[in-house]
Amino acid sequence: MDPEGLKDELICAVCLQVYQDPVILPCQHSFCLKCIERVWVHTAGPGRFECPQCRCRFDPRPSLKRNFTLCDIVEKYNHSQPPAGHVMCDYCDSNPNPAVKTCLKCEISLCSLHLKPHLQNKAFSGHTLIEPVSDLTDRQCPDHKDPLIFYCKDDAKCVCVSCAIIGKHKSHTLLSLNEAQAAIKEELETEIKKLQEVQQNCSSKQRGLERSETEVKTRINELKGKLSKSFSEWRRKLEEDEKSTLKLINEEGLRALKQIRSCSEALNKRMEQITFIDGETQTLVQREPLSFIQNSKQLLSRVTESQKVTDPDVPEFTLNLSNIFQLIQERLNGCEKYHSDILEIIMPASTKYRGPLDIMPPPHSPSGTALRIAAGISRRTGISQGKSSLSLDPKTANCNLVLSDDLRSVTWTERKQFSLLYPKRFKHYPQVLCSQSFSSGSHSWDVETDGNECGIGIACGTVEREGRNSFLGNSNKSWCLYCGFSYLKAWHNSQFTDLPLFPSKPRIRVQLDYEAGTLSFYRVTDSVRYLHTFQTTFTEPVFPAFYCGRKCLKLLN
C-alpha cells in the first residue's frame, strides 16, 4: 500500500490535517483524539454525543479506541516525506524526491535518478555541480545574471564570464574558484597559526599564573601559621604587634593575588576570543568555495584585528614584606629574643635560601637585587707590586645570581638563571667566588654594598659547593663578615662573633696577609674604622668570596 496514494484518506475531517493520534468511533469514522474531544466539549450535552461527519448520535458517550491500522499508515506516510527545508528535484513531476546536486549551468536541482545524465553524458561534462541549494541568486552576477565562476584577484570578488571578457574585470588577474579557495585558505591557515601560537603563549602564561597563585597562597598560609604561633607566646605583651603584622601580610597577599587574578582574567578573555575565531574558521573551511570566499574576507579582517591586540603582560609575583621588617624594628627595640624569633619566621618567607645565620635575603622587586663588586688588589710583597682588578667567576655563581658584563657586580633574582652545571657552582646559597686566588703576599680590596643581607670574605678552592658546609663561614675553609638586617657578625667554622652595627650602604675594606694568616675588615667612610680580624694559618690558595642576599655588592678600584 502506497501511503502517498492514500493522502486524501489520511486527513482529519475536523482539523483538515494528517491524523495525529487517530481514534475510531462506533460509526467507523476516525478523527484526531484531540479534535473529537474538543468537538464534544463544545457541542455535546447530556446524552448527546454525535459524529461530526455522519451526525450519528451515541448514548452514553462511546469509548474512543485507537485506530491502529490508520496509525501505521500515517507513520509510513510521514516517513516518506522529505524533512523540512530540503531542496527538491526540479525534474520530478509528482512526488518529487530530494535533490542531491544543483547544476549551476542548468540552474536546476536534481535527484539521484535525474542526475545520471549529468554524470554519464559528455554534453554535460562542463556543467558545475554543487551541493543542493534552493536559491541561486547569490551565485549569479548582478550585472549579467551569469553564474559566478571566476575570482578577480585585483578586486577580491567573484565574477562571471561576461565580466572577465567584456566587463570591467577583463584586464584583471582571474583565478578559478578552486584556485582562489586554495590561496585564501592557505592565507587564512597561516594567520590562524599565528593566533594559535599566541593562544599557546597565553596558555603557558596562564599555567604560570596558576602556579604563582598556589605558591603565594601556600606561602601566606605557612607564614600566618608560624607568626600566629610565635605571637601567641608573647601575646600579653605584643598582641598589638601581632595584629598589625598579620594585617600587613594579608594586605600584601591580597595585593599579589589581585594582580594574579587580574592577569588571569585578561589571558582567559584573550584565549576565548581566539578560540571563537578559530571555531568560526573551522566551520568556514568546510563550506564550498563560493560561500567560503564570500565569508572569508570578513573573517580575515577579524583575525588581523585580533592580532593587533597586545597580549597581557605577566610580571613576576613576589611578596614584599619590607614594611613588616620596619614595623618590627620600630616596635621591638630592646626585645632581642622576640625580635629574632619574628625575623626568623618572616625573612624565610621572602626567599628560598636559608643559612645557619638565619640570613634570609628577601627579593625587593621582580627583577631581583644586586651586589656590586669592584675591587682593587694591592700587593706589598717582593713578587708583585701595584694593583690589579678582581673579577667574579661565572662558573661558581649560584643560579639565582646575575653577574654584570664586566664581572664586577652581581645581582640576586628570584628567578633561576639558565646556566651550565659546573661542579664549582654553589648549589644552595646565593654565593660567588672571584676568579683570582691568593697563595702568598698581602692584598687589599674594597667592596661597596647597597644595603643589608650580604657577606664578604674569602674561601678555599676546596670549600664545599652544596649542603650546610657550603655556607660561607660555616666550615674551616671559609671566613666571612655578614651584614644583616639587625646584625653584623664575623663567621668562621660555624662560630660567630657579634660586632657593633653601622648604617646601611657601607664600604668595606678587606685586608689579607697570607703569610701572617690574618684577614681583617674595615669600614671606610671619611675615615677608616677597624671592625674585625680572623687569625688562622692558611694551607691552600684562597679566593675572595661573596654572599648576595638582598641588595648589591660592588668591587671598587
Coordinates of C-alpha atoms in Angstrom, one line a residue:
M1 CA 0.0 0.0 0.0
D2 CA 1.4 3.4 -1.1
P3 CA 0.8 5.9 1.7
E4 CA 1.2 8.8 -0.7
G5 CA -1.7 7.5 -2.8
L6 CA -3.9 7.5 0.3
K7 CA -3.0 11.1 1.3
D8 CA -6.6 12.2 1.0
E9 CA -7.8 9.4 3.2
L10 CA -5.4 10.5 5.9
I11 CA -7.0 13.9 6.5
C12 CA -9.0 14.5 9.7
A13 CA -12.4 16.0 8.9
V14 CA -12.2 18.4 11.8
C15 CA -8.7 19.9 11.5
L16 CA -8.2 19.0 7.8
Q17 CA -4.6 17.9 8.6
V18 CA -3.0 14.5 8.6
Y19 CA -4.2 12.5 11.5
Q20 CA -2.5 12.9 14.9
D21 CA -3.1 10.0 17.3
P22 CA -6.3 8.8 15.3
V23 CA -9.2 7.2 17.2
I24 CA -12.3 5.4 15.7
L25 CA -16.0 5.9 16.6
P26 CA -18.6 3.1 16.6
C27 CA -19.8 4.5 13.2
Q28 CA -16.3 3.7 11.8
H29 CA -15.3 7.3 11.2
S30 CA -11.9 8.4 12.5
F31 CA -10.6 11.7 14.0
C32 CA -7.7 13.0 15.8
L33 CA -8.1 12.3 19.5
K34 CA -7.8 16.0 20.5
C35 CA -10.1 17.0 17.7
I36 CA -13.1 14.8 18.7
E37 CA -12.6 15.6 22.4
R38 CA -12.6 19.4 21.6
V39 CA -15.8 19.0 19.5
W40 CA -17.7 17.1 22.2
V41 CA -16.7 19.6 24.8
H42 CA -18.3 22.5 22.9
T43 CA -21.3 20.7 21.2
A44 CA -22.4 17.7 23.2
G45 CA -24.8 17.9 26.1
P46 CA -26.1 15.2 28.4
G47 CA -26.9 12.1 26.3
R48 CA -25.8 13.9 23.1
F49 CA -22.6 12.7 21.5
E50 CA -22.6 12.6 17.7
C51 CA -20.1 12.0 14.9
P52 CA -19.1 15.3 13.3
Q53 CA -19.1 13.6 9.9
C54 CA -22.2 11.5 9.7
R55 CA -24.1 13.0 12.7
C56 CA -24.7 9.6 14.2
R57 CA -25.6 10.0 17.9
F58 CA -24.3 7.9 20.8
D59 CA -25.7 7.5 24.3
P60 CA -23.9 7.1 26.5
R61 CA -20.6 8.5 25.4
P62 CA -18.7 5.9 23.4
S63 CA -15.2 4.8 24.3
L64 CA -12.5 6.3 22.0
K65 CA -10.4 3.4 20.7
R66 CA -7.1 4.0 18.9
N67 CA -7.2 3.2 15.1
F68 CA -4.0 1.1 14.9
T69 CA -4.3 0.5 11.2
L70 CA -4.6 4.2 10.5
C71 CA -1.8 4.9 12.8
D72 CA 0.6 2.6 10.8
I73 CA -0.4 4.2 7.5
V74 CA 0.1 7.7 8.9
E75 CA 3.5 6.8 10.3
K76 CA 4.6 5.4 6.9
Y77 CA 3.3 8.5 5.2
N78 CA 5.2 10.8 7.5
H79 CA 8.4 8.8 6.9
S80 CA 8.0 9.1 3.2
Q81 CA 8.0 12.9 3.3
P82 CA 11.3 14.8 2.9
P83 CA 12.5 16.7 6.0
A84 CA 11.5 20.4 6.1
G85 CA 14.0 22.7 4.4
H86 CA 15.3 20.1 1.9
V87 CA 15.8 21.1 -1.8
M88 CA 13.5 19.0 -4.1
C89 CA 14.3 17.7 -7.6
D90 CA 13.1 20.1 -10.3
Y91 CA 12.6 17.2 -12.8
C92 CA 10.2 15.1 -10.7
D93 CA 6.6 15.8 -11.8
S94 CA 4.7 14.2 -8.9
N95 CA 6.0 13.1 -5.6
P96 CA 9.4 14.9 -6.0
N97 CA 12.4 13.4 -4.5
P98 CA 15.1 15.3 -2.5
A99 CA 17.8 16.8 -4.7
V100 CA 21.4 15.5 -4.3
K101 CA 23.1 18.1 -6.6
T102 CA 22.4 21.5 -8.1
C103 CA 23.7 22.3 -11.6
L104 CA 24.9 25.9 -11.9
K105 CA 24.8 25.7 -15.7
C106 CA 21.2 24.5 -16.0
E107 CA 20.2 26.3 -12.8
I108 CA 18.2 23.3 -11.6
S109 CA 18.4 20.8 -8.7
L110 CA 18.5 17.1 -9.5
C111 CA 17.7 13.9 -7.5
S112 CA 19.9 10.9 -7.8
L113 CA 17.8 9.5 -10.7
H114 CA 17.8 12.7 -12.8
L115 CA 21.4 13.4 -12.1
K116 CA 22.6 10.4 -14.1
P117 CA 22.7 12.2 -17.5
H118 CA 24.9 14.9 -16.0
L119 CA 27.3 12.2 -14.8
Q120 CA 27.2 10.0 -17.9
N121 CA 26.5 12.2 -20.9
K122 CA 29.5 14.1 -22.3
A123 CA 27.3 17.0 -23.2
F124 CA 27.0 17.9 -19.5
S125 CA 30.7 17.4 -18.8
G126 CA 31.3 21.2 -18.5
H127 CA 28.5 21.7 -16.1
T128 CA 29.3 22.6 -12.5
L129 CA 27.6 20.5 -9.8
I130 CA 27.4 21.7 -6.2
E131 CA 25.5 20.7 -3.1
P132 CA 21.8 21.3 -3.4
V133 CA 20.7 25.0 -3.0
S134 CA 17.2 26.4 -3.3
D135 CA 18.2 29.9 -4.3
L136 CA 20.9 30.6 -7.0
T137 CA 20.5 34.4 -6.9
D138 CA 23.7 35.0 -4.8
R139 CA 25.6 32.8 -7.3
Q140 CA 24.8 35.0 -10.3
C141 CA 26.5 38.1 -11.5
P142 CA 24.2 41.1 -10.6
D143 CA 25.1 42.7 -13.9
H144 CA 24.9 39.8 -16.4
K145 CA 22.9 37.2 -14.4
D146 CA 25.5 34.6 -15.4
P147 CA 27.0 32.1 -12.9
L148 CA 30.0 33.4 -10.9
I149 CA 32.8 31.1 -11.9
F150 CA 36.0 33.3 -11.6
Y151 CA 37.7 35.2 -8.8
C152 CA 39.2 38.6 -9.6
K153 CA 42.4 38.8 -7.6
D154 CA 42.7 42.5 -8.2
D155 CA 39.3 43.4 -6.8
A156 CA 38.9 40.4 -4.5
K157 CA 35.5 39.4 -5.7
C158 CA 33.8 36.7 -7.7
V159 CA 32.8 37.4 -11.3
C160 CA 31.1 35.8 -14.3
V161 CA 32.4 35.0 -17.8
S162 CA 31.0 38.2 -19.2
C163 CA 32.7 40.3 -16.6
A164 CA 36.0 38.6 -17.5
I165 CA 35.6 39.1 -21.3
I166 CA 33.8 42.3 -21.8
G167 CA 33.3 43.7 -18.3
K168 CA 35.4 45.8 -16.1
H169 CA 37.5 42.8 -15.0
K170 CA 38.7 41.8 -18.4
S171 CA 42.3 43.0 -17.8
H172 CA 42.5 41.8 -14.3
T173 CA 44.1 38.7 -12.8
L174 CA 41.5 35.9 -12.7
L175 CA 41.6 32.7 -10.8
S176 CA 39.2 29.7 -10.8
L177 CA 37.1 29.3 -7.7
N178 CA 39.1 26.3 -6.7
E179 CA 42.4 28.2 -7.1
A180 CA 41.0 31.2 -5.2
Q181 CA 39.8 28.9 -2.4
A182 CA 43.2 27.3 -2.1
A183 CA 45.0 30.6 -2.0
I184 CA 42.6 32.2 0.5
K185 CA 42.6 29.0 2.6
E186 CA 46.4 29.0 2.8
E187 CA 46.4 32.6 3.8
L188 CA 43.8 32.1 6.4
E189 CA 45.5 29.0 7.8
T190 CA 48.8 31.0 8.1
E191 CA 47.1 33.7 10.1
I192 CA 45.2 31.2 12.3
K193 CA 48.5 29.5 13.1
K194 CA 49.9 32.8 14.3
L195 CA 46.8 33.2 16.6
Q196 CA 47.3 29.6 17.8
E197 CA 50.8 30.5 18.7
V198 CA 49.5 33.5 20.7
Q199 CA 47.0 31.2 22.3
Q200 CA 49.7 28.7 23.3
N201 CA 51.8 31.6 24.8
C202 CA 48.7 32.8 26.7
S203 CA 48.1 29.2 27.9
S204 CA 51.7 28.9 29.1
K205 CA 51.4 32.2 31.0
Q206 CA 48.1 31.1 32.5
R207 CA 49.7 28.0 33.8
G208 CA 52.4 30.1 35.3
L209 CA 49.8 32.3 37.0
E210 CA 48.1 29.3 38.4
R211 CA 51.4 28.1 39.9
S212 CA 52.1 31.6 41.2
E213 CA 48.7 31.7 42.8
T214 CA 49.2 28.4 44.5
E215 CA 52.7 29.3 45.7
V216 CA 51.5 32.7 47.1
K217 CA 48.6 31.1 48.9
T218 CA 50.8 28.4 50.4
R219 CA 53.4 30.9 51.5
I220 CA 50.8 33.1 53.0
N221 CA 49.2 30.2 54.9
E222 CA 52.6 29.0 56.2
L223 CA 53.7 32.4 57.2
K224 CA 50.5 33.2 59.0
G225 CA 50.6 29.9 60.9
K226 CA 54.2 30.4 62.1
L227 CA 53.6 34.0 63.0
S228 CA 50.4 33.2 65.0
K229 CA 52.3 30.5 66.9
S230 CA 55.2 32.9 67.8
F231 CA 52.9 35.8 68.6
S232 CA 50.8 33.6 70.9
E233 CA 53.8 33.0 73.2
W234 CA 54.2 36.8 73.5
R235 CA 50.5 37.7 73.3
R236 CA 50.1 39.6 76.6
K237 CA 53.0 41.9 75.8
L238 CA 52.9 42.2 72.0
E239 CA 49.3 41.5 70.9
E240 CA 49.1 44.8 69.0
D241 CA 52.3 43.9 67.1
E242 CA 50.8 40.5 66.0
K243 CA 47.6 42.0 64.7
S244 CA 49.5 44.7 62.8
T245 CA 51.9 42.3 61.2
L246 CA 49.2 39.8 60.2
K247 CA 47.2 42.6 58.7
L248 CA 50.2 43.7 56.6
I249 CA 50.8 40.2 55.4
N250 CA 47.1 39.8 54.4
E251 CA 47.1 43.1 52.6
E252 CA 50.3 42.1 50.7
G253 CA 48.9 38.7 49.9
L254 CA 45.6 40.2 48.6
R255 CA 47.6 42.6 46.5
A256 CA 49.6 39.8 44.9
L257 CA 46.6 37.6 44.4
K258 CA 44.6 40.5 42.9
Q259 CA 47.4 41.1 40.4
I260 CA 47.5 37.4 39.5
R261 CA 43.7 37.1 39.1
S262 CA 43.6 40.3 37.0
C263 CA 46.2 38.9 34.7
S264 CA 44.4 35.6 34.6
E265 CA 41.1 37.2 33.6
A266 CA 42.9 39.1 30.8
L267 CA 44.5 36.0 29.5
N268 CA 41.2 34.0 29.6
K269 CA 39.4 36.7 27.7
R270 CA 42.2 36.8 25.1
M271 CA 42.1 33.0 24.7
E272 CA 38.3 32.9 24.5
Q273 CA 38.4 35.5 21.6
I274 CA 41.0 33.4 19.7
T275 CA 39.0 30.1 20.3
F276 CA 35.9 31.8 19.0
I277 CA 37.7 32.9 15.8
D278 CA 39.2 29.5 15.4
G279 CA 35.8 27.9 15.7
E280 CA 34.4 30.2 13.0
T281 CA 37.3 29.3 10.8
Q282 CA 36.9 25.6 11.2
T283 CA 33.2 26.0 10.2
L284 CA 34.0 28.2 7.2
V285 CA 36.6 26.0 5.7
Q286 CA 34.0 23.2 5.4
R287 CA 31.9 25.2 3.1
E288 CA 32.0 25.0 -0.7
P289 CA 34.3 27.6 -2.5
L290 CA 31.9 30.4 -3.2
S291 CA 30.4 30.6 0.2
F292 CA 33.9 30.2 1.7
I293 CA 35.2 33.1 -0.3
Q294 CA 32.3 35.4 0.3
N295 CA 32.6 35.0 4.1
S296 CA 36.4 34.7 4.4
K297 CA 37.2 38.4 3.9
Q298 CA 35.3 39.5 7.0
L299 CA 36.9 36.7 9.0
L300 CA 40.4 37.6 7.8
S301 CA 39.7 41.1 8.8
R302 CA 38.7 40.0 12.3
V303 CA 41.8 37.8 12.5
T304 CA 44.0 40.7 11.6
E305 CA 42.4 43.0 14.1
S306 CA 42.7 40.3 16.8
Q307 CA 46.4 40.1 16.1
K308 CA 46.8 43.8 16.7
V309 CA 45.7 43.4 20.3
T310 CA 48.6 43.4 22.7
D311 CA 48.9 40.3 24.8
P312 CA 48.6 40.9 28.5
D313 CA 51.9 41.2 30.3
V314 CA 52.5 38.8 33.2
P315 CA 55.0 40.2 35.7
E316 CA 56.7 38.1 38.3
F317 CA 54.8 38.0 41.6
T318 CA 56.6 38.3 44.9
L319 CA 55.6 39.1 48.5
N320 CA 57.1 42.4 49.6
L321 CA 57.5 42.2 53.4
S322 CA 59.9 45.1 53.9
N323 CA 57.2 47.1 55.7
I324 CA 56.9 44.3 58.2
F325 CA 60.6 44.5 58.9
Q326 CA 60.3 48.2 59.5
L327 CA 57.4 47.7 61.9
I328 CA 59.3 45.2 63.9
Q329 CA 62.4 47.3 64.1
E330 CA 60.4 50.3 65.4
R331 CA 58.3 48.5 68.0
L332 CA 60.7 45.8 69.4
N333 CA 63.6 48.0 70.5
G334 CA 65.4 46.2 73.3
C335 CA 63.4 42.9 72.9
E336 CA 66.2 41.0 71.1
K337 CA 64.8 37.5 71.6
Y338 CA 61.4 38.4 70.4
H339 CA 62.9 40.4 67.5
S340 CA 65.0 37.3 66.5
D341 CA 62.0 34.9 66.7
I342 CA 59.8 37.1 64.4
L343 CA 62.6 37.7 61.9
E344 CA 63.3 34.0 61.7
I345 CA 59.7 33.5 60.6
I346 CA 59.2 36.5 58.2
M347 CA 62.5 36.5 56.4
P348 CA 62.5 32.9 55.0
A349 CA 59.1 33.7 53.5
S350 CA 60.7 36.1 51.1
T351 CA 63.5 33.8 49.8
K352 CA 64.3 30.3 49.0
Y353 CA 67.7 30.5 50.8
R354 CA 68.4 29.9 54.4
G355 CA 71.8 29.8 56.0
P356 CA 73.0 28.8 59.5
L357 CA 72.9 32.5 60.4
D358 CA 69.2 32.7 59.5
I359 CA 70.3 35.3 56.9
M360 CA 67.3 35.3 54.6
P361 CA 67.6 37.5 51.5
P362 CA 64.1 38.6 50.5
P363 CA 63.7 40.0 47.0
H364 CA 62.7 43.6 46.8
S365 CA 61.4 43.6 43.3
P366 CA 60.6 41.2 40.4
S367 CA 63.9 42.0 38.8
G368 CA 65.8 41.0 42.0
T369 CA 68.5 42.9 43.8
A370 CA 72.2 43.4 43.0
L371 CA 75.5 43.1 44.7
R372 CA 78.1 45.3 43.0
I373 CA 81.7 44.3 43.5
A374 CA 84.5 46.4 42.0
A375 CA 87.9 45.8 43.7
G376 CA 91.5 46.9 43.6
I377 CA 94.1 44.5 44.9
S378 CA 97.4 45.8 46.3
R379 CA 100.3 43.6 46.9
R380 CA 103.2 44.5 49.1
T381 CA 105.5 41.5 48.6
G382 CA 108.6 41.1 46.6
I383 CA 106.7 39.1 44.0
S384 CA 104.3 41.8 42.7
Q385 CA 103.8 45.5 43.3
G386 CA 100.9 47.8 42.2
K387 CA 97.2 47.0 41.6
S388 CA 95.1 44.6 39.5
S389 CA 91.4 44.2 39.4
L390 CA 89.3 41.3 40.8
S391 CA 86.6 39.7 38.6
L392 CA 83.8 37.3 39.5
D393 CA 83.9 33.7 38.3
P394 CA 80.6 32.8 36.5
K395 CA 81.3 29.1 36.9
T396 CA 81.0 29.4 40.7
A397 CA 77.9 31.7 40.8
N398 CA 74.7 30.3 42.2
C399 CA 71.8 30.0 39.6
N400 CA 69.9 32.9 41.3
L401 CA 72.8 35.3 40.8
V402 CA 73.2 37.5 37.7
L403 CA 76.7 38.9 37.0
S404 CA 77.4 42.1 35.2
D405 CA 79.1 42.1 31.8
D406 CA 82.4 43.3 33.4
L407 CA 82.1 40.6 36.1
R408 CA 82.5 43.2 38.8
S409 CA 79.0 43.3 40.2
V410 CA 76.3 40.7 41.0
T411 CA 72.5 40.8 41.3
W412 CA 70.2 38.5 43.2
T413 CA 67.0 37.5 41.4
E414 CA 64.2 35.2 42.5
R415 CA 64.1 33.5 39.0
K416 CA 66.8 30.9 38.5
Q417 CA 69.0 31.6 35.5
F418 CA 69.8 29.1 32.8
S419 CA 73.4 28.0 33.4
L420 CA 75.6 25.0 32.8
L421 CA 76.1 22.5 35.6
Y422 CA 79.7 23.4 36.5
P423 CA 81.0 21.3 39.5
K424 CA 82.3 24.5 41.2
R425 CA 78.9 26.3 41.1
F426 CA 77.3 26.9 44.6
K427 CA 74.0 25.0 44.7
H428 CA 72.1 26.1 47.8
Y429 CA 73.2 29.6 48.7
P430 CA 73.5 32.8 46.6
Q431 CA 77.3 32.9 46.7
V432 CA 80.1 33.5 44.2
L433 CA 83.9 33.4 44.2
C434 CA 86.4 35.6 42.3
S435 CA 88.5 34.1 39.5
Q436 CA 91.7 35.3 41.3
S437 CA 93.2 33.4 44.2
F438 CA 96.0 34.2 46.6
S439 CA 98.6 31.8 48.0
S440 CA 101.1 34.4 49.2
G441 CA 101.6 38.1 49.9
S442 CA 99.5 40.8 51.3
H443 CA 96.4 42.0 49.4
S444 CA 93.6 44.5 49.9
W445 CA 90.2 45.2 48.1
D446 CA 87.2 47.4 48.8
V447 CA 83.6 46.3 48.5
E448 CA 80.6 48.6 48.4
T449 CA 77.2 47.2 49.5
D450 CA 73.7 48.6 48.6
G451 CA 72.2 47.5 51.8
N452 CA 71.8 44.6 54.2
E453 CA 71.9 40.8 53.8
C454 CA 75.3 40.4 52.3
G455 CA 78.5 38.5 53.1
I456 CA 82.1 39.5 52.3
G457 CA 85.1 37.2 52.9
I458 CA 87.4 34.5 51.5
A459 CA 87.1 30.8 50.8
C460 CA 89.5 28.0 49.9
G461 CA 89.1 26.5 46.5
T462 CA 88.1 23.2 48.1
V463 CA 85.2 24.6 50.0
E464 CA 82.0 22.5 49.5
R465 CA 79.6 23.8 46.9
E466 CA 76.3 22.3 48.3
G467 CA 74.9 21.5 51.7
R468 CA 75.2 23.2 55.1
N469 CA 79.0 23.5 55.0
S470 CA 78.9 25.4 51.7
F471 CA 77.6 28.4 53.5
L472 CA 80.4 30.9 53.8
G473 CA 81.8 30.8 57.3
N474 CA 80.2 27.5 58.3
S475 CA 83.3 25.4 57.8
N476 CA 87.1 25.7 58.4
K477 CA 87.6 26.5 54.7
S478 CA 85.8 29.9 54.6
W479 CA 85.8 33.2 56.6
C480 CA 83.0 35.8 56.2
L481 CA 81.7 39.1 57.5
Y482 CA 77.9 39.2 57.4
C483 CA 75.9 42.5 57.3
G484 CA 72.3 41.6 58.2
F485 CA 69.1 43.5 58.9
S486 CA 69.8 43.8 62.5
Y487 CA 73.3 42.3 63.0
L488 CA 76.9 42.4 62.0
K489 CA 78.7 39.1 62.5
A490 CA 82.1 37.6 61.8
W491 CA 81.7 33.9 61.0
H492 CA 84.2 31.0 60.7
N493 CA 84.0 27.3 61.3
S494 CA 80.3 27.6 62.5
Q495 CA 81.3 30.1 65.2
F496 CA 80.4 33.8 65.0
T497 CA 81.2 37.0 66.8
D498 CA 78.7 39.8 67.1
L499 CA 80.0 43.2 66.1
P500 CA 78.6 46.8 66.5
L501 CA 76.1 47.7 63.9
F502 CA 76.7 50.6 61.4
P503 CA 74.4 52.5 59.0
S504 CA 73.4 50.9 55.7
K505 CA 75.3 51.2 52.4
P506 CA 78.8 50.7 53.9
R507 CA 82.0 50.4 52.1
I508 CA 84.1 47.5 53.5
R509 CA 87.8 47.1 53.1
V510 CA 89.3 43.6 53.2
Q511 CA 93.0 43.1 54.0
L512 CA 94.6 39.7 53.6
D513 CA 98.1 38.8 54.8
Y514 CA 98.6 35.3 53.7
E515 CA 101.9 34.5 55.4
A516 CA 100.7 36.2 58.7
G517 CA 97.4 34.3 58.5
T518 CA 95.3 37.4 59.1
L519 CA 92.1 38.5 57.4
S520 CA 90.9 42.0 58.6
F521 CA 87.8 44.1 57.8
Y522 CA 87.4 47.8 58.0
R523 CA 84.5 50.2 57.5
V524 CA 85.6 53.0 55.1
T525 CA 83.9 56.5 55.2
D526 CA 85.8 59.7 55.6
S527 CA 88.0 57.7 57.9
V528 CA 88.8 54.0 58.2
R529 CA 87.3 52.2 61.2
Y530 CA 88.5 48.8 62.3
L531 CA 85.9 46.0 62.5
H532 CA 87.4 42.5 63.0
T533 CA 90.3 40.3 62.3
F534 CA 90.4 36.5 61.7
Q535 CA 93.7 34.8 62.8
T536 CA 94.5 31.5 61.2
T537 CA 97.1 29.5 59.2
F538 CA 96.4 29.3 55.5
T539 CA 97.4 26.0 53.9
E540 CA 95.9 26.4 50.4
P541 CA 95.0 29.2 48.0
V542 CA 92.1 31.4 49.0
F543 CA 89.6 33.2 46.8
P544 CA 87.6 36.4 47.5
A545 CA 84.0 35.2 48.2
F546 CA 80.7 36.9 48.4
Y547 CA 77.1 36.2 49.7
C548 CA 74.5 38.3 47.8
G549 CA 71.2 38.1 49.7
R550 CA 69.1 41.2 49.2
K551 CA 71.0 44.1 47.9
C552 CA 74.0 44.7 45.9
L553 CA 77.8 44.3 46.1
K554 CA 80.3 46.2 44.0
L555 CA 84.0 45.7 43.8
L556 CA 85.7 49.1 43.8
N557 CA 89.0 50.0 42.1

